[in-house]
Amino acid sequence: MDYKALAQETAQEVLDYSQDTSGWKVVKTSVRKQKKITVSSKASKKFHGNLYRVEGIIPESTAKLSDFLYKPENRVTWDKSLKVYNMVHRIDSDTFICHTITQSFAMGSISPRDFIDLVYFKRYEGNMDIISSNSVDFPAYPPSSSYVRGYNHACGYICSPLQENPAHSKLVMFIQTEMRGKLSPSIIEATMPSNLVSFILNAKDGIKALRSPAGRGYHHSGHSSFLKK
């Protein structure tokens, strides 16, 4: 499989989603400290489920936000939906394959899933960054009887400077996760919006904790620094 070509195609798909303004329905809004998070959805063209769009403002520069979201080593410290997030294969400085295992959610109605995802970083004009992901087959990590193997169709984060305050960033996230297993679509539709809001809130708290004096500090050294030997 040409992982790099697939990664580039996925980034383009995520960019296309961001430019698609038709058919979205707002399914949840949340306001915290006068900052609104909006979750919208529309039918996915990839599977029998929804494509979700999540928008929020993060009080951090785009470069640092992208670095924070792209690095795997801190992910489980702030992303409470995951119990494992490991890079298992490096393709180049912008592209890697990761193995994730989720927590159960919906009060245990949805058991943990595992995913093998191709993750890719790309910077565009205007300091806009896209971090895209798409599930792939990776022979070194075949499905296990311990978990249902889920599938992420083209997903990603788009980070860009907030026009009225470039020191802050607009984060737009696209998610279309096929949970698989024996799940009622109504359970997923009822729980996914709240989980997506929680992700944004956890990301805000996580990046704040990393840069606070009480935390370990935030030392930005470029999005791909963790991949270099």
Short mmCIF file of C-alpha atoms in Angstrom, two decimals, residues 41-218:
data_model
loop_
_atom_site.label_atom_id
_atom_site.label_comp_id
_atom_site.label_asym_id
_atom_site.label_seq_id
_atom_site.Cartn_x
_atom_site.Cartn_y
_atom_site.Cartn_z
CA SER A 41 -23.53 16.43 11.23
CA LYS A 42 -24.60 15.15 7.85
CA ALA A 43 -24.86 11.72 6.30
CA SER A 44 -21.47 10.26 5.46
CA LYS A 45 -20.82 9.19 1.88
CA LYS A 46 -18.34 6.60 3.14
CA PHE A 47 -20.55 4.39 5.30
CA HIS A 48 -24.02 4.14 6.81
CA GLY A 49 -23.45 6.72 9.52
CA ASN A 50 -22.65 10.38 10.07
CA LEU A 51 -19.85 12.77 9.26
CA TYR A 52 -19.42 15.16 12.19
CA ARG A 53 -18.01 18.68 12.11
CA VAL A 54 -16.86 20.22 15.40
CA GLU A 55 -15.78 23.86 15.73
CA GLY A 56 -14.20 25.64 18.66
CA ILE A 57 -11.65 28.30 19.62
CA ILE A 58 -8.41 27.29 21.35
CA PRO A 59 -6.42 30.01 23.20
CA GLU A 60 -3.10 28.98 21.65
CA SER A 61 -1.16 29.74 18.48
CA THR A 62 -1.82 27.53 15.47
CA ALA A 63 1.76 26.21 15.39
CA LYS A 64 1.64 25.10 19.04
CA LEU A 65 -1.89 23.71 18.76
CA SER A 66 -0.96 21.61 15.72
CA ASP A 67 2.17 20.36 17.44
CA PHE A 68 0.12 19.44 20.50
CA LEU A 69 -2.52 17.53 18.50
CA TYR A 70 0.04 15.79 16.27
CA LYS A 71 2.40 14.47 18.96
CA PRO A 72 1.45 10.99 20.18
CA GLU A 73 3.42 10.95 23.40
CA ASN A 74 1.11 13.21 25.42
CA ARG A 75 -2.17 12.11 23.93
CA VAL A 76 -3.44 9.78 26.64
CA THR A 77 -2.60 12.34 29.35
CA TRP A 78 -5.34 14.67 28.13
CA ASP A 79 -7.58 12.71 25.74
CA LYS A 80 -9.84 10.92 28.19
CA SER A 81 -11.52 8.90 25.43
CA LEU A 82 -8.32 6.87 24.89
CA LYS A 83 -6.38 4.41 26.99
CA VAL A 84 -3.70 3.63 24.37
CA TYR A 85 -2.24 5.84 21.63
CA ASN A 86 1.03 4.54 20.22
CA MET A 87 2.99 5.30 17.08
CA VAL A 88 3.81 1.88 15.62
CA HIS A 89 5.42 2.79 12.29
CA ARG A 90 7.09 5.94 11.03
CA ILE A 91 6.81 6.67 7.31
CA ASP A 92 8.52 10.07 7.23
CA SER A 93 8.70 13.25 9.32
CA ASP A 94 5.08 14.13 8.48
CA THR A 95 3.45 10.70 8.41
CA PHE A 96 3.07 7.77 10.78
CA ILE A 97 0.79 4.86 11.66
CA CYS A 98 -0.68 4.67 15.14
CA HIS A 99 -2.56 2.09 17.19
CA THR A 100 -5.27 3.40 19.50
CA ILE A 101 -7.56 1.74 22.01
CA THR A 102 -10.56 3.69 23.23
CA GLN A 103 -12.19 3.71 26.62
CA SER A 104 -15.72 2.35 26.86
CA PHE A 105 -18.34 5.08 26.74
CA ALA A 106 -22.07 5.72 26.88
CA MET A 107 -22.02 4.33 30.43
CA GLY A 108 -20.50 1.09 29.15
CA SER A 109 -23.01 0.65 26.31
CA ILE A 110 -20.16 0.93 23.80
CA SER A 111 -17.21 -1.30 24.61
CA PRO A 112 -13.59 -0.29 23.84
CA ARG A 113 -12.55 -0.31 20.18
CA ASP A 114 -9.11 -0.37 18.65
CA PHE A 115 -8.00 1.39 15.47
CA ILE A 116 -4.99 1.42 13.17
CA ASP A 117 -4.76 4.88 11.64
CA LEU A 118 -2.52 6.63 9.15
CA VAL A 119 -1.77 10.12 10.50
CA TYR A 120 -0.42 12.95 8.33
CA PHE A 121 0.51 16.59 8.87
CA LYS A 122 0.38 19.23 6.14
CA ARG A 123 0.82 23.01 6.31
CA TYR A 124 -1.06 25.22 3.87
CA GLU A 125 -0.85 28.89 2.93
CA GLY A 126 -2.04 31.30 5.59
CA ASN A 127 -0.58 29.19 8.42
CA MET A 128 -3.40 26.68 8.16
CA ASP A 129 -2.49 23.15 9.25
CA ILE A 130 -4.32 19.90 8.57
CA ILE A 131 -3.71 16.78 10.61
CA SER A 132 -5.57 14.00 8.84
CA SER A 133 -6.14 10.35 9.66
CA ASN A 134 -7.63 7.34 7.95
CA SER A 135 -7.75 3.72 9.07
CA VAL A 136 -5.52 1.28 7.21
CA ASP A 137 -4.58 -2.37 7.24
CA PHE A 138 -1.19 -2.89 8.87
CA PRO A 139 0.01 -6.52 8.99
CA ALA A 140 2.03 -6.05 12.18
CA TYR A 141 -1.19 -5.20 14.07
CA PRO A 142 -3.97 -7.54 12.91
CA PRO A 143 -7.38 -7.40 14.61
CA SER A 144 -7.43 -8.94 18.07
CA SER A 145 -10.14 -10.94 19.79
CA SER A 146 -9.75 -8.55 22.74
CA TYR A 147 -11.32 -5.59 20.93
CA VAL A 148 -13.70 -4.81 18.11
CA ARG A 149 -11.60 -3.25 15.33
CA GLY A 150 -13.21 0.05 14.37
CA TYR A 151 -12.59 2.05 11.21
CA ASN A 152 -12.02 5.77 10.82
CA HIS A 153 -12.95 7.03 7.40
CA ALA A 154 -11.23 10.29 6.40
CA CYS A 155 -10.99 12.36 9.59
CA GLY A 156 -8.90 15.31 10.65
CA TYR A 157 -8.23 18.57 12.42
CA ILE A 158 -7.89 21.92 10.69
CA CYS A 159 -6.02 24.51 12.76
CA SER A 160 -5.88 28.13 11.61
CA PRO A 161 -5.18 31.53 13.20
CA LEU A 162 -8.27 33.26 14.53
CA GLN A 163 -8.78 36.28 12.29
CA GLU A 164 -9.60 38.70 15.11
CA ASN A 165 -6.86 37.33 17.39
CA PRO A 166 -4.04 35.46 15.59
CA ALA A 167 -2.56 34.38 18.94
CA HIS A 168 -5.58 32.09 19.25
CA SER A 169 -6.68 29.36 16.86
CA LYS A 170 -9.84 28.12 15.26
CA LEU A 171 -10.05 24.34 15.44
CA VAL A 172 -12.39 22.50 13.08
CA MET A 173 -12.55 18.74 13.44
CA PHE A 174 -14.13 16.21 11.09
CA ILE A 175 -14.95 12.72 12.36
CA GLN A 176 -16.62 9.77 10.64
CA THR A 177 -16.00 6.70 12.72
CA GLU A 178 -17.45 3.33 11.88
CA MET A 179 -17.63 1.64 15.29
CA ARG A 180 -18.53 -1.77 13.89
CA GLY A 181 -19.69 -4.59 16.11
CA LYS A 182 -23.34 -4.99 17.09
CA LEU A 183 -24.29 -1.42 17.91
CA SER A 184 -27.54 0.39 17.30
CA PRO A 185 -26.92 3.53 15.21
CA SER A 186 -29.20 5.41 17.62
CA ILE A 187 -26.76 4.81 20.49
CA ILE A 188 -23.88 6.27 18.49
CA GLU A 189 -25.92 9.26 17.31
CA ALA A 190 -27.05 9.97 20.87
CA THR A 191 -23.58 9.85 22.42
CA MET A 192 -21.14 11.05 19.74
CA PRO A 193 -21.91 14.81 19.90
CA SER A 194 -21.24 14.98 23.66
CA ASN A 195 -18.03 12.99 23.27
CA LEU A 196 -16.83 15.39 20.58
CA VAL A 197 -17.52 18.41 22.79
CA SER A 198 -15.58 16.68 25.57
CA PHE A 199 -12.64 16.18 23.21
CA ILE A 200 -12.40 19.92 22.53
CA LEU A 201 -12.69 20.75 26.23
CA ASN A 202 -10.05 18.16 27.13
CA ALA A 203 -7.73 19.52 24.44
CA LYS A 204 -8.13 23.04 25.84
CA ASP A 205 -7.38 21.84 29.35
CA GLY A 206 -4.49 19.68 28.17
CA ILE A 207 -2.67 22.40 26.27
CA LYS A 208 -3.25 24.82 29.14
CA ALA A 209 -1.77 22.36 31.63
CA LEU A 210 1.31 21.75 29.49
CA ARG A 211 2.19 25.43 29.29
CA SER A 212 1.32 26.34 32.89
CA PRO A 213 4.05 26.89 35.53
CA ALA A 214 2.54 24.07 37.56
CA GLY A 215 2.82 21.69 34.60
CA ARG A 216 5.83 20.49 32.71
CA GLY A 217 5.85 23.53 30.48
CA TYR A 218 5.33 23.64 26.75
#
